[in-house]
Coordinates of C-alpha atoms in Angstrom, one line a residue:
M1 CA 0.0 0.0 0.0
T2 CA 1.4 3.4 -1.0
T3 CA 1.5 6.0 1.7
K4 CA 0.6 9.7 1.1
S5 CA 4.1 10.8 1.7
K6 CA 5.4 8.4 -0.9
Q7 CA 2.7 9.5 -3.4
R8 CA 3.6 13.1 -2.7
G9 CA 7.3 12.4 -3.2
A10 CA 6.5 10.6 -6.5
V11 CA 4.4 13.5 -7.8
G12 CA 7.1 16.0 -6.7
A13 CA 9.8 14.0 -8.4
A14 CA 7.8 13.7 -11.6
T15 CA 7.0 17.5 -11.6
A16 CA 10.7 18.3 -10.8
G17 CA 11.8 16.0 -13.6
S18 CA 9.5 17.8 -16.1
I19 CA 10.9 21.1 -15.1
H20 CA 14.4 19.9 -14.8
G21 CA 14.3 18.3 -18.2
G22 CA 14.8 21.7 -19.8
A23 CA 15.7 25.1 -18.6
V24 CA 13.7 26.2 -15.5
P25 CA 11.2 28.8 -16.8
T26 CA 11.2 32.4 -15.5
D27 CA 7.7 31.8 -14.2
V28 CA 7.9 28.5 -12.2
P29 CA 4.5 26.7 -12.3
H30 CA 5.0 24.2 -9.5
W31 CA 6.8 24.8 -6.2
D32 CA 6.7 22.5 -3.2
V33 CA 10.0 22.6 -1.3
E34 CA 8.6 20.8 1.7
D35 CA 8.6 17.7 -0.6
N36 CA 12.2 16.5 -0.2
A37 CA 12.3 14.9 -3.7
F38 CA 11.3 18.1 -5.4
W39 CA 13.8 20.1 -3.2
E40 CA 16.7 17.9 -4.0
T41 CA 16.1 17.5 -7.7
T42 CA 15.0 21.0 -8.6
G43 CA 14.1 23.3 -5.7
K44 CA 17.5 23.6 -4.1
K45 CA 19.3 24.8 -7.3
V46 CA 16.6 27.4 -8.1
A47 CA 16.4 28.6 -4.6
Y48 CA 20.1 29.1 -4.1
R49 CA 20.5 30.8 -7.5
N50 CA 17.8 33.3 -6.5
L51 CA 19.4 33.7 -3.1
W52 CA 22.8 34.6 -4.4
I53 CA 21.4 37.2 -6.8
S54 CA 19.2 38.6 -4.0
V55 CA 22.1 39.1 -1.5
P56 CA 24.1 41.6 -3.5
S57 CA 21.0 43.4 -4.7
L58 CA 19.9 43.8 -1.1
L59 CA 23.4 44.9 -0.1
M60 CA 23.2 47.7 -2.6
G61 CA 19.8 48.7 -1.3
F62 CA 21.2 49.1 2.2
A63 CA 24.2 51.0 0.9
V64 CA 22.1 53.6 -1.1
W65 CA 19.6 53.9 1.7
L66 CA 22.0 54.5 4.5
M67 CA 24.7 56.4 2.6
W68 CA 23.5 59.7 4.1
G69 CA 24.9 58.7 7.5
I70 CA 28.4 59.0 6.0
I71 CA 27.8 61.7 3.4
T72 CA 26.5 64.1 6.0
V73 CA 29.7 63.7 8.0
Q74 CA 31.8 64.5 5.0
M75 CA 29.5 67.4 4.0
S76 CA 30.3 68.9 7.5
N77 CA 34.0 68.3 6.9
L78 CA 33.8 70.0 3.5
G79 CA 32.0 73.1 4.9
F80 CA 28.6 72.7 3.3
P81 CA 26.5 75.5 4.9
F82 CA 24.1 73.4 7.0
K83 CA 23.7 73.0 10.7
S84 CA 24.3 69.7 12.5
E85 CA 20.5 69.3 13.1
D86 CA 19.9 69.8 9.3
L87 CA 22.4 67.0 8.6
F88 CA 20.8 64.7 11.2
T89 CA 17.5 65.4 9.5
L90 CA 18.8 64.1 6.1
T91 CA 19.6 60.7 7.7
A92 CA 16.2 60.7 9.4
I93 CA 14.3 61.5 6.1
A94 CA 16.1 58.6 4.3
G95 CA 15.2 56.4 7.2
L96 CA 11.6 57.3 7.3
A97 CA 11.1 57.0 3.6
G98 CA 12.8 53.6 3.6
A99 CA 10.6 52.3 6.4
T100 CA 7.4 53.7 4.8
L101 CA 8.2 52.1 1.4
R102 CA 8.6 48.8 3.1
I103 CA 4.9 48.8 3.9
P104 CA 3.8 48.3 0.2
S105 CA 7.0 46.4 -0.5
S106 CA 5.9 43.6 1.8
F107 CA 3.1 42.9 -0.6
F108 CA 5.0 43.1 -3.9
I109 CA 6.0 39.4 -4.2
R110 CA 2.4 38.1 -4.3
L111 CA 1.3 41.0 -6.6
A112 CA 4.2 41.2 -9.0
G113 CA 6.4 38.1 -8.6
G114 CA 9.9 37.9 -7.1
R115 CA 12.0 38.3 -10.2
N116 CA 10.0 41.3 -11.5
T117 CA 10.1 43.0 -8.1
I118 CA 13.8 42.5 -7.4
F119 CA 14.9 43.6 -10.8
L120 CA 12.8 46.7 -10.9
T121 CA 13.5 47.9 -7.3
T122 CA 17.3 47.3 -7.8
A123 CA 17.3 49.3 -11.0
M124 CA 15.4 52.1 -9.4
L125 CA 18.3 52.6 -7.0
M126 CA 20.2 54.3 -9.8
I127 CA 17.9 57.4 -9.5
P128 CA 19.1 58.5 -6.0
A129 CA 22.6 57.4 -6.8
I130 CA 23.0 59.6 -9.9
G131 CA 21.0 62.5 -8.4
T132 CA 23.2 62.5 -5.2
G133 CA 26.4 62.5 -7.3
F134 CA 25.4 65.6 -9.2
A135 CA 24.0 67.4 -6.2
L136 CA 27.2 67.0 -4.2
Q137 CA 29.3 68.8 -6.8
D138 CA 28.1 72.2 -5.6
K139 CA 28.0 73.5 -2.0
D140 CA 25.3 75.9 -3.0
T141 CA 22.9 73.0 -3.7
S142 CA 19.8 73.7 -1.7
L143 CA 18.9 71.8 1.5
F144 CA 15.6 70.9 -0.1
T145 CA 17.4 69.2 -3.0
F146 CA 19.3 67.0 -0.5
Q147 CA 16.1 66.3 1.4
L148 CA 14.4 65.2 -1.8
L149 CA 17.4 62.9 -2.7
A150 CA 17.4 61.5 0.9
L151 CA 13.7 60.7 0.4
L152 CA 14.4 58.9 -2.9
S153 CA 17.2 56.9 -1.2
G154 CA 14.4 55.3 0.8
I155 CA 13.9 53.0 -2.2
G156 CA 16.9 51.0 -0.9
G157 CA 15.2 50.6 2.5
G158 CA 11.9 49.5 1.0
N159 CA 13.7 46.8 -1.0
F160 CA 14.5 44.8 2.2
A161 CA 10.8 43.8 2.8
C162 CA 10.3 42.4 -0.7
S163 CA 13.7 40.7 -0.7
M164 CA 13.0 38.9 2.5
S165 CA 9.4 38.0 1.5
N166 CA 10.8 36.6 -1.7
I167 CA 13.5 34.4 -0.2
S168 CA 11.2 33.0 2.4
T169 CA 9.1 31.4 -0.4
F170 CA 12.0 29.6 -1.9
F171 CA 13.2 27.5 1.1
P172 CA 11.6 24.8 3.2
K173 CA 10.8 25.8 6.8
R174 CA 13.7 23.8 8.2
L175 CA 16.1 26.0 6.3
Q176 CA 14.4 29.4 6.5
G177 CA 16.3 30.6 9.5
T178 CA 19.6 30.0 7.7
A179 CA 18.4 31.3 4.3
L180 CA 16.9 34.5 5.7
G181 CA 19.9 35.0 7.9
I182 CA 22.2 34.7 4.9
N183 CA 20.1 37.1 2.8
A184 CA 19.6 39.7 5.5
G185 CA 23.0 39.2 7.2
L186 CA 25.0 39.6 4.0
G187 CA 22.6 42.2 2.7
N188 CA 23.2 44.1 5.9
F189 CA 26.8 44.3 4.9
G190 CA 25.6 47.1 2.6
V191 CA 26.0 49.3 5.7
T192 CA 29.6 48.4 6.2
T193 CA 30.4 48.4 2.5
M194 CA 29.0 51.9 2.2
Q195 CA 30.8 53.1 5.4
I196 CA 34.2 51.8 4.0
L197 CA 33.8 52.4 0.3
I198 CA 32.4 56.0 0.3
P199 CA 35.4 57.5 2.2
L200 CA 37.8 55.6 0.0
V201 CA 36.3 56.6 -3.4
M202 CA 36.1 60.2 -2.3
T203 CA 39.9 60.4 -2.3
V204 CA 40.4 59.8 -6.1
G205 CA 38.7 61.2 -9.2
V206 CA 37.7 57.9 -10.6
F207 CA 34.3 59.2 -11.9
S208 CA 35.6 62.6 -13.1
A209 CA 34.3 61.9 -16.6
L210 CA 30.8 61.4 -15.2
G211 CA 30.9 63.8 -12.3
G212 CA 33.0 66.6 -13.9
G213 CA 34.2 69.7 -12.0
D214 CA 37.0 70.1 -9.6
P215 CA 37.4 68.4 -6.3
M216 CA 36.5 70.1 -3.1
V217 CA 39.0 70.7 -0.3
L218 CA 38.4 69.4 3.3
A219 CA 37.9 72.3 5.7
K220 CA 38.2 69.9 8.7
D221 CA 40.0 66.6 9.3
S222 CA 38.2 63.6 7.9
G223 CA 39.1 59.9 7.9
W224 CA 38.7 56.4 6.5
I225 CA 39.2 52.9 7.6
F226 CA 43.0 53.3 7.9
G227 CA 43.0 56.6 9.8
K228 CA 42.7 60.3 9.5
I229 CA 42.6 62.4 6.3
P230 CA 44.0 65.9 7.1
A231 CA 42.2 69.1 6.3
G232 CA 43.3 70.5 2.9
T233 CA 43.0 67.2 1.1
A234 CA 41.3 67.1 -2.3
T235 CA 37.9 65.3 -2.1
W236 CA 35.6 64.1 -4.8
V237 CA 32.5 63.9 -2.6
Q238 CA 30.2 63.3 -5.7
N239 CA 31.7 59.8 -6.0
S240 CA 29.6 58.7 -3.0
G241 CA 26.7 58.6 -5.3
F242 CA 28.2 57.6 -8.6
V243 CA 30.1 54.6 -7.2
W244 CA 27.0 52.5 -6.8
L245 CA 26.3 52.5 -10.6
V246 CA 29.3 50.1 -11.0
F247 CA 27.3 47.5 -9.1
L248 CA 23.7 48.4 -9.9
V249 CA 23.9 48.0 -13.6
P250 CA 25.2 44.4 -13.7
L251 CA 22.9 43.4 -10.8
A252 CA 19.8 44.7 -12.6
F253 CA 20.9 42.5 -15.5
F254 CA 21.4 39.4 -13.3
G255 CA 18.1 40.0 -11.6
Y256 CA 16.1 40.2 -14.8
F257 CA 17.7 37.2 -16.5
G258 CA 18.6 35.0 -13.5
M259 CA 15.7 35.2 -11.0
N260 CA 12.3 33.5 -11.0
N261 CA 8.7 34.2 -10.3
L262 CA 6.9 31.4 -8.3
L263 CA 3.4 31.1 -9.7
P264 CA 2.0 29.3 -6.7
I265 CA 3.0 32.3 -4.6
S266 CA 2.3 34.9 -7.3
P267 CA -0.6 33.5 -9.3
N268 CA -1.9 36.7 -10.9
I269 CA 1.2 38.7 -12.0
G270 CA -0.4 39.7 -15.3
G271 CA 2.9 39.9 -17.2
T272 CA 6.1 41.7 -16.6
L273 CA 5.0 45.2 -17.6
A274 CA 1.8 44.9 -15.5
A275 CA 4.0 43.8 -12.6
F276 CA 6.2 46.9 -13.0
V277 CA 3.1 49.2 -13.0
K278 CA 1.9 47.7 -9.7
V279 CA 5.3 48.2 -8.0
I280 CA 5.8 51.8 -9.2
W281 CA 2.2 52.7 -8.4
L282 CA 2.3 51.4 -4.8
Y283 CA 5.8 52.9 -4.2
G284 CA 4.5 56.2 -5.5
L285 CA 1.6 56.1 -3.0
A286 CA 4.0 55.4 -0.2
F287 CA 6.3 58.3 -1.3
V288 CA 3.2 60.6 -1.1
T289 CA 2.3 59.6 2.4
A290 CA 5.9 59.8 3.6
A291 CA 6.3 63.3 2.1
V292 CA 3.1 64.5 3.6
G293 CA 4.0 63.2 7.0
L294 CA 7.4 64.8 6.8
Y295 CA 5.9 68.1 5.8
F296 CA 3.8 68.2 8.9
Y297 CA 6.7 67.0 11.1
L298 CA 9.7 68.9 9.9
P299 CA 10.1 72.5 11.2
A300 CA 10.0 75.6 9.0
P301 CA 11.1 76.4 6.4
T302 CA 11.0 72.8 5.1
G303 CA 7.7 71.9 6.8
L304 CA 5.0 73.0 9.2
G305 CA 6.4 71.4 12.4
V306 CA 2.9 70.8 13.8
L307 CA 3.3 67.1 14.7
N308 CA 5.8 65.4 17.0
M309 CA 7.5 62.2 15.9
W310 CA 5.3 59.9 18.0
V311 CA 2.2 61.2 16.3
A312 CA 3.6 61.5 12.8
L313 CA 4.9 58.0 12.6
P314 CA 1.6 56.1 13.3
L315 CA -0.3 58.5 11.0
I316 CA 2.2 57.8 8.2
M317 CA 1.9 54.0 8.7
V318 CA -1.9 54.0 8.9
G319 CA -2.2 56.5 6.1
T320 CA 0.0 54.4 3.8
L321 CA -2.0 51.2 4.5
M322 CA -5.3 53.0 3.9
V323 CA -4.1 54.7 0.7
M324 CA -2.9 51.4 -0.6
K325 CA -6.2 49.7 0.1
L326 CA -8.3 52.5 -1.5
A327 CA -6.1 53.3 -4.5
A328 CA -5.4 49.7 -5.5
F329 CA -7.1 48.6 -8.7
G330 CA -8.1 45.5 -10.6
E331 CA -6.8 42.1 -9.4
M332 CA -4.3 44.0 -7.1
K333 CA -7.2 45.2 -4.9
G334 CA -8.4 41.7 -4.0
N335 CA -4.8 40.5 -3.4
I336 CA -4.1 43.3 -1.0
A337 CA -7.3 42.8 0.8
K338 CA -6.4 39.1 1.3
Q339 CA -2.9 40.0 2.7
F340 CA -4.4 42.4 5.2
A341 CA -5.6 39.4 7.1
I342 CA -2.2 39.3 8.8
F343 CA -3.3 42.2 11.0
K344 CA -5.9 40.1 12.6
N345 CA -3.3 37.8 14.1
K346 CA -1.9 39.0 17.5
H347 CA 1.4 37.4 16.7
T348 CA 1.9 39.8 13.8
W349 CA 1.9 42.6 16.4
S350 CA 4.1 40.8 19.0
M351 CA 6.7 39.9 16.4
T352 CA 6.6 43.5 15.1
V353 CA 7.6 44.8 18.5
L354 CA 10.4 42.3 18.8
Y355 CA 11.8 43.1 15.4
V356 CA 11.8 46.8 16.4
L357 CA 14.0 45.6 19.3
T358 CA 16.5 43.9 17.0
F359 CA 16.5 45.4 13.5
G360 CA 15.2 48.7 14.6
S361 CA 18.2 49.0 16.9
F362 CA 20.6 47.8 14.3
I363 CA 19.5 50.2 11.6
G364 CA 18.9 53.1 13.9
F365 CA 22.3 53.0 15.5
S366 CA 23.9 52.5 12.0
M367 CA 22.3 55.8 10.9
A368 CA 23.0 57.8 14.1
L369 CA 26.4 56.6 15.1
P370 CA 28.7 58.5 12.7
L371 CA 27.3 61.9 13.5
S372 CA 27.0 61.0 17.2
I373 CA 30.8 60.2 17.3
K374 CA 31.6 63.5 15.5
V375 CA 29.4 65.6 17.8
I376 CA 30.2 63.9 21.1
F377 CA 33.9 63.1 20.7
G378 CA 34.9 65.5 17.9
D379 CA 34.4 68.5 20.2
K380 CA 35.8 69.4 23.7
H381 CA 33.0 70.2 26.1
V382 CA 33.9 72.9 28.6
L383 CA 31.8 74.5 31.3
D384 CA 31.9 78.3 31.3
A385 CA 32.1 79.2 35.0
A386 CA 30.9 82.7 34.4
T387 CA 27.7 81.8 32.5
G388 CA 27.2 78.2 33.7
L389 CA 26.8 77.1 30.1
W390 CA 28.7 74.4 28.2
T391 CA 30.8 75.4 25.2
H392 CA 31.8 73.0 22.5
V393 CA 35.0 73.6 20.5
K394 CA 36.9 71.4 18.1
N395 CA 38.8 68.6 19.7
P396 CA 42.2 68.0 17.9
N397 CA 42.4 64.6 19.6
G398 CA 38.9 63.5 18.6
P399 CA 38.5 60.2 16.8
S400 CA 37.3 60.2 13.1
A401 CA 33.8 58.9 12.8
L402 CA 34.6 57.6 9.3
T403 CA 37.4 55.5 10.8
Y404 CA 35.3 53.7 13.4
A405 CA 31.6 53.9 12.5
W406 CA 31.7 50.8 10.3
I407 CA 32.8 48.4 13.0
G408 CA 29.5 47.9 14.8
P409 CA 27.4 47.4 11.7
F410 CA 30.0 45.0 10.3
V411 CA 29.8 42.9 13.4
G412 CA 26.0 43.0 13.5
A413 CA 25.8 41.9 9.8
L414 CA 28.5 39.3 10.2
I415 CA 26.8 37.6 13.1
R416 CA 23.2 37.7 11.8
P417 CA 23.3 34.3 10.0
V418 CA 24.7 32.9 13.2
G419 CA 21.6 34.0 15.0
G420 CA 19.4 32.2 12.4
W421 CA 21.5 29.1 12.7
I422 CA 21.4 29.0 16.5
S423 CA 17.7 29.6 16.4
D424 CA 17.2 26.7 14.1
K425 CA 18.9 24.5 16.7
V426 CA 17.5 25.8 20.1
G427 CA 14.4 28.0 19.1
G428 CA 14.2 31.6 18.2
S429 CA 12.5 32.9 21.4
I430 CA 15.2 31.7 23.7
V431 CA 17.8 33.5 21.6
T432 CA 15.7 36.6 21.5
Q433 CA 15.4 36.5 25.3
V434 CA 19.1 36.3 25.9
I435 CA 20.0 39.2 23.5
S436 CA 17.2 41.4 25.0
A437 CA 18.8 41.1 28.4
V438 CA 22.2 42.0 26.9
M439 CA 20.8 45.0 25.1
V440 CA 19.2 46.3 28.3
A441 CA 22.6 46.3 30.1
A442 CA 24.6 47.6 27.1
S443 CA 22.2 50.4 26.3
G444 CA 22.2 51.6 29.9
Y445 CA 26.0 51.6 30.1
A446 CA 26.3 53.4 26.7
G447 CA 24.2 56.1 28.1
Y448 CA 26.4 56.5 31.2
I449 CA 29.5 56.7 28.9
M450 CA 27.9 59.3 26.7
M451 CA 27.0 61.4 29.7
Q452 CA 30.6 61.4 30.9
A453 CA 32.0 62.2 27.4
Y454 CA 29.6 65.0 26.7
H455 CA 30.7 66.8 29.9
S456 CA 34.4 66.4 29.5
A457 CA 37.2 68.5 28.0
T458 CA 38.9 65.2 27.0
P459 CA 36.0 63.1 25.7
E460 CA 38.4 60.9 23.7
I461 CA 39.4 59.0 26.9
F462 CA 35.9 57.5 27.0
F463 CA 35.8 56.5 23.3
G464 CA 37.2 53.0 23.7
Q465 CA 34.5 52.0 26.2
F466 CA 31.8 53.7 24.0
L467 CA 32.9 51.8 20.9
I468 CA 33.1 48.4 22.6
T469 CA 29.6 48.9 24.1
F470 CA 28.1 49.8 20.8
V471 CA 29.8 46.8 19.2
V472 CA 28.1 44.6 21.8
L473 CA 24.7 46.3 21.0
F474 CA 25.2 45.7 17.3
A475 CA 26.2 42.1 17.9
A476 CA 23.2 41.4 20.1
S477 CA 20.8 43.1 17.6
G478 CA 22.4 41.1 14.7
I479 CA 21.8 37.8 16.5
G480 CA 18.3 38.9 17.4
N481 CA 17.6 39.8 13.7
G482 CA 18.2 36.1 12.8
S483 CA 16.2 34.8 15.8
T484 CA 13.1 36.9 15.2
F485 CA 12.9 36.1 11.5
R486 CA 13.3 32.4 12.2
T487 CA 10.4 32.7 14.7
V488 CA 8.1 34.3 12.1
G489 CA 8.9 31.5 9.6
V490 CA 7.7 28.9 12.2
I491 CA 4.6 30.7 13.5
F492 CA 3.1 31.6 10.1
D493 CA 2.2 29.5 7.1
R494 CA 3.9 30.1 3.7
Q495 CA 1.2 32.4 2.4
Q496 CA 1.4 34.7 5.4
A497 CA 5.0 34.5 6.4
G498 CA 6.2 36.7 3.5
P499 CA 3.8 39.6 4.2
V500 CA 4.4 39.3 8.0
L501 CA 8.2 39.4 7.4
G502 CA 7.7 42.5 5.2
W503 CA 5.4 44.2 7.7
T504 CA 7.6 43.6 10.7
S505 CA 10.7 44.8 8.8
A506 CA 8.8 47.9 7.7
V507 CA 7.9 49.0 11.2
A508 CA 11.3 48.1 12.5
A509 CA 12.9 50.2 9.8
Y510 CA 11.4 53.3 11.4
G511 CA 14.3 52.9 13.9
S512 CA 16.4 54.5 11.2
F513 CA 14.3 57.6 11.7
I514 CA 13.7 57.4 15.4
A515 CA 17.3 56.9 16.6
P516 CA 18.8 59.9 14.8
E517 CA 15.9 62.1 15.8
V518 CA 15.9 61.0 19.5
I519 CA 19.7 61.2 19.8
K520 CA 19.7 64.6 18.0
G521 CA 17.1 66.0 20.4
Q522 CA 18.9 64.8 23.5
I523 CA 22.3 66.1 22.3
K524 CA 20.6 69.5 21.6
A525 CA 19.2 69.3 25.2
G526 CA 22.7 68.5 26.5
T527 CA 21.6 65.0 27.8
P528 CA 22.5 62.4 25.1
E529 CA 22.5 59.7 27.8
M530 CA 18.7 60.0 28.1
A531 CA 18.3 58.6 24.6
M532 CA 20.1 55.4 25.6
Y533 CA 18.3 55.1 28.9
G534 CA 15.0 55.3 27.0
F535 CA 16.1 52.6 24.6
A536 CA 17.1 50.4 27.6
V537 CA 13.6 50.7 29.1
F538 CA 12.1 49.7 25.8
Y539 CA 14.4 46.7 25.6
A540 CA 13.3 45.6 29.1
L541 CA 9.6 45.8 28.0
C542 CA 10.5 43.6 24.9
L543 CA 12.1 41.0 27.2
I544 CA 8.9 40.7 29.2
L545 CA 6.8 40.6 26.0
N546 CA 8.9 37.8 24.5
W547 CA 8.7 35.8 27.7
W548 CA 4.9 36.2 27.9
F549 CA 4.1 35.2 24.4
Y550 CA 6.6 32.5 23.7
L551 CA 8.5 31.3 26.8
R552 CA 6.2 31.3 29.9
P553 CA 4.5 28.1 31.0
G554 CA 1.3 27.7 29.1
A555 CA 2.3 29.9 26.2
E556 CA 0.1 29.4 23.1
I557 CA 3.2 28.9 20.9
K558 CA 6.3 27.6 22.8
N559 CA 9.7 28.9 21.7
P560 CA 9.1 29.0 18.0

C-alpha cells in the first residue's frame, strides 16, 4: 500500500523532472519545497541561485539607503552651509522613507512576482545614486534638494521587505532561519560596504568623466578605515553617489535574467509590464504619504512642524495602508485585501515589536552613530564658570567617525546568519530573550559613557568604552535579527510568512528615523545619555513581551 508521503514524493519527483528536463522557466508553475524529492532535484538549485542574486541586490539597497549617515559627516567636513541638526534630518528622512516604502514592498511578491520585483527595485536605486552624485558637486545646492534625494534613497530601505518576503518562499521551513539569515545578514553588509567604500572613493577622481568639476577641499580633518585624512586634502564627494552604478547596472541584468517568479505564490502577475506598474504605483503612493507626513513633522522652512515624531509615525503608517487599500485597482485590490488578514493575528503585532527591538536598533544606530561620534567626541566640552553654560569647541584629539563607525554594523551583519543558525537549533525565542537582556545592560552603560564624554574637555578618553559597548549592541541586535525572522517563519504559514516578514521589517525600519531624531534631540538638550536610557527601558519591555508570548509556562506557541 502506497503512503501519502510516498505519493507526494512521486508527484514531486515527476514534476521536478518535467521542469528539470529543460531550462527552468522564469515563471515556475510548481513549487513544493517541503517535498524532499522536489527540493533535492530542482528546488535547491533554483532557490540558491535566486538567493545569491538577491544578496548583493539587497546589499546595494542598504548602501544607497544609509549612505547619508556617511555623506553628512563629509558634508560637514567640507564646509557645506548646513547646521548639525539639518544633517541629522537628512539621515532621518532617508530612514523614514525607507521604512514607509517597506509597507507596500511587503506585498510586492504576491502581486508582482519575485524576479519582476527584485529587478525593478534594484534598477530604481540608480535614481538617487545619480542624483546625489550631481547634487554634491556644488556647496550651493539647496537643502531641499538634498532632502528630496534622501527621500528617494528610501527605495533602498523599501527593498528589504520584498527581498526577505521573496527568499522566504524559496526555502523549506527547516532552512528558512539560515536562508533568511544569509540574505539579511550579507545584505546588511551594505551598511559596512558603504561606510568603508564612500570615504575611499572620495579620495580619487575615478568618476571625473561622469561627475565633472574640480574636487572640493576638506575644511576639517576627515578619515577612512586606515586613519585620518587631514584638512586641505582634495575630495571628490560626488563619488559617494556615482560609485553605486558600478554594481547596480550588472545586478539589474542578473536580476532580470537570472531570477524567477513562483506562480503558486504569485498567481496573478499579469505579465512583466503589469508587474512593474503595480510596484511603481504602490511605491508612488508610499512616497506621497511619507512626504506629507514629513511636511507636517519637519520644522519651518521645510515643513510646518505641527506634529511630533510619536504622532507623525503612526499617522504615516496607517495612512500608507489606507491609501494602498483605497487606491489599488483590478486584481491588485483583491490580493491586497487578502494579505491584510495578517493584521488580525496577534502574533503579527508581538513579532513586530520584537523586530523593532532587533532590526530597529541595528538600523537606527547605523544611521545615528557616525554623526554621534563626530558631535560627542569630535568636540571638547567645557563648562563656562561665568555663564554656567557648556561650550563645544573642536577637539584635535577626537576620533574620526569615518574610521570607526563601520565596525559595529560590520559585526552585526556578520553575526546575523549565526543568529538564524542557532535559532534553528534551540528555538528563536530563547535566543531573543538572551539578547534582550544583553541589550538592556549595554544600552544603559552606553548612556552612562555618553553622559561622561559630553561633559568632558577630553571626551576621547571615553571613546574606547563607547565603541566596545556599541559593538556589543550591534552584535546582540544582529543575532536577534536572525532569531526573530526564524520565529516568524515557524509561526506563520507560507502564504502569510512573507507579508508578515515584510510588515515587521517595515515598522522596525522606522528605527532608522527614530534613533537619529531622538539622539539629535537629546544632544541638543545636553543630555545624550537620556536617549540610551530610554532605549534600555524599551528593551526591558520587549524582554517581558517575548517571555509572555513564547516562553512562559502555558504559552500558546512555545519557543518557536
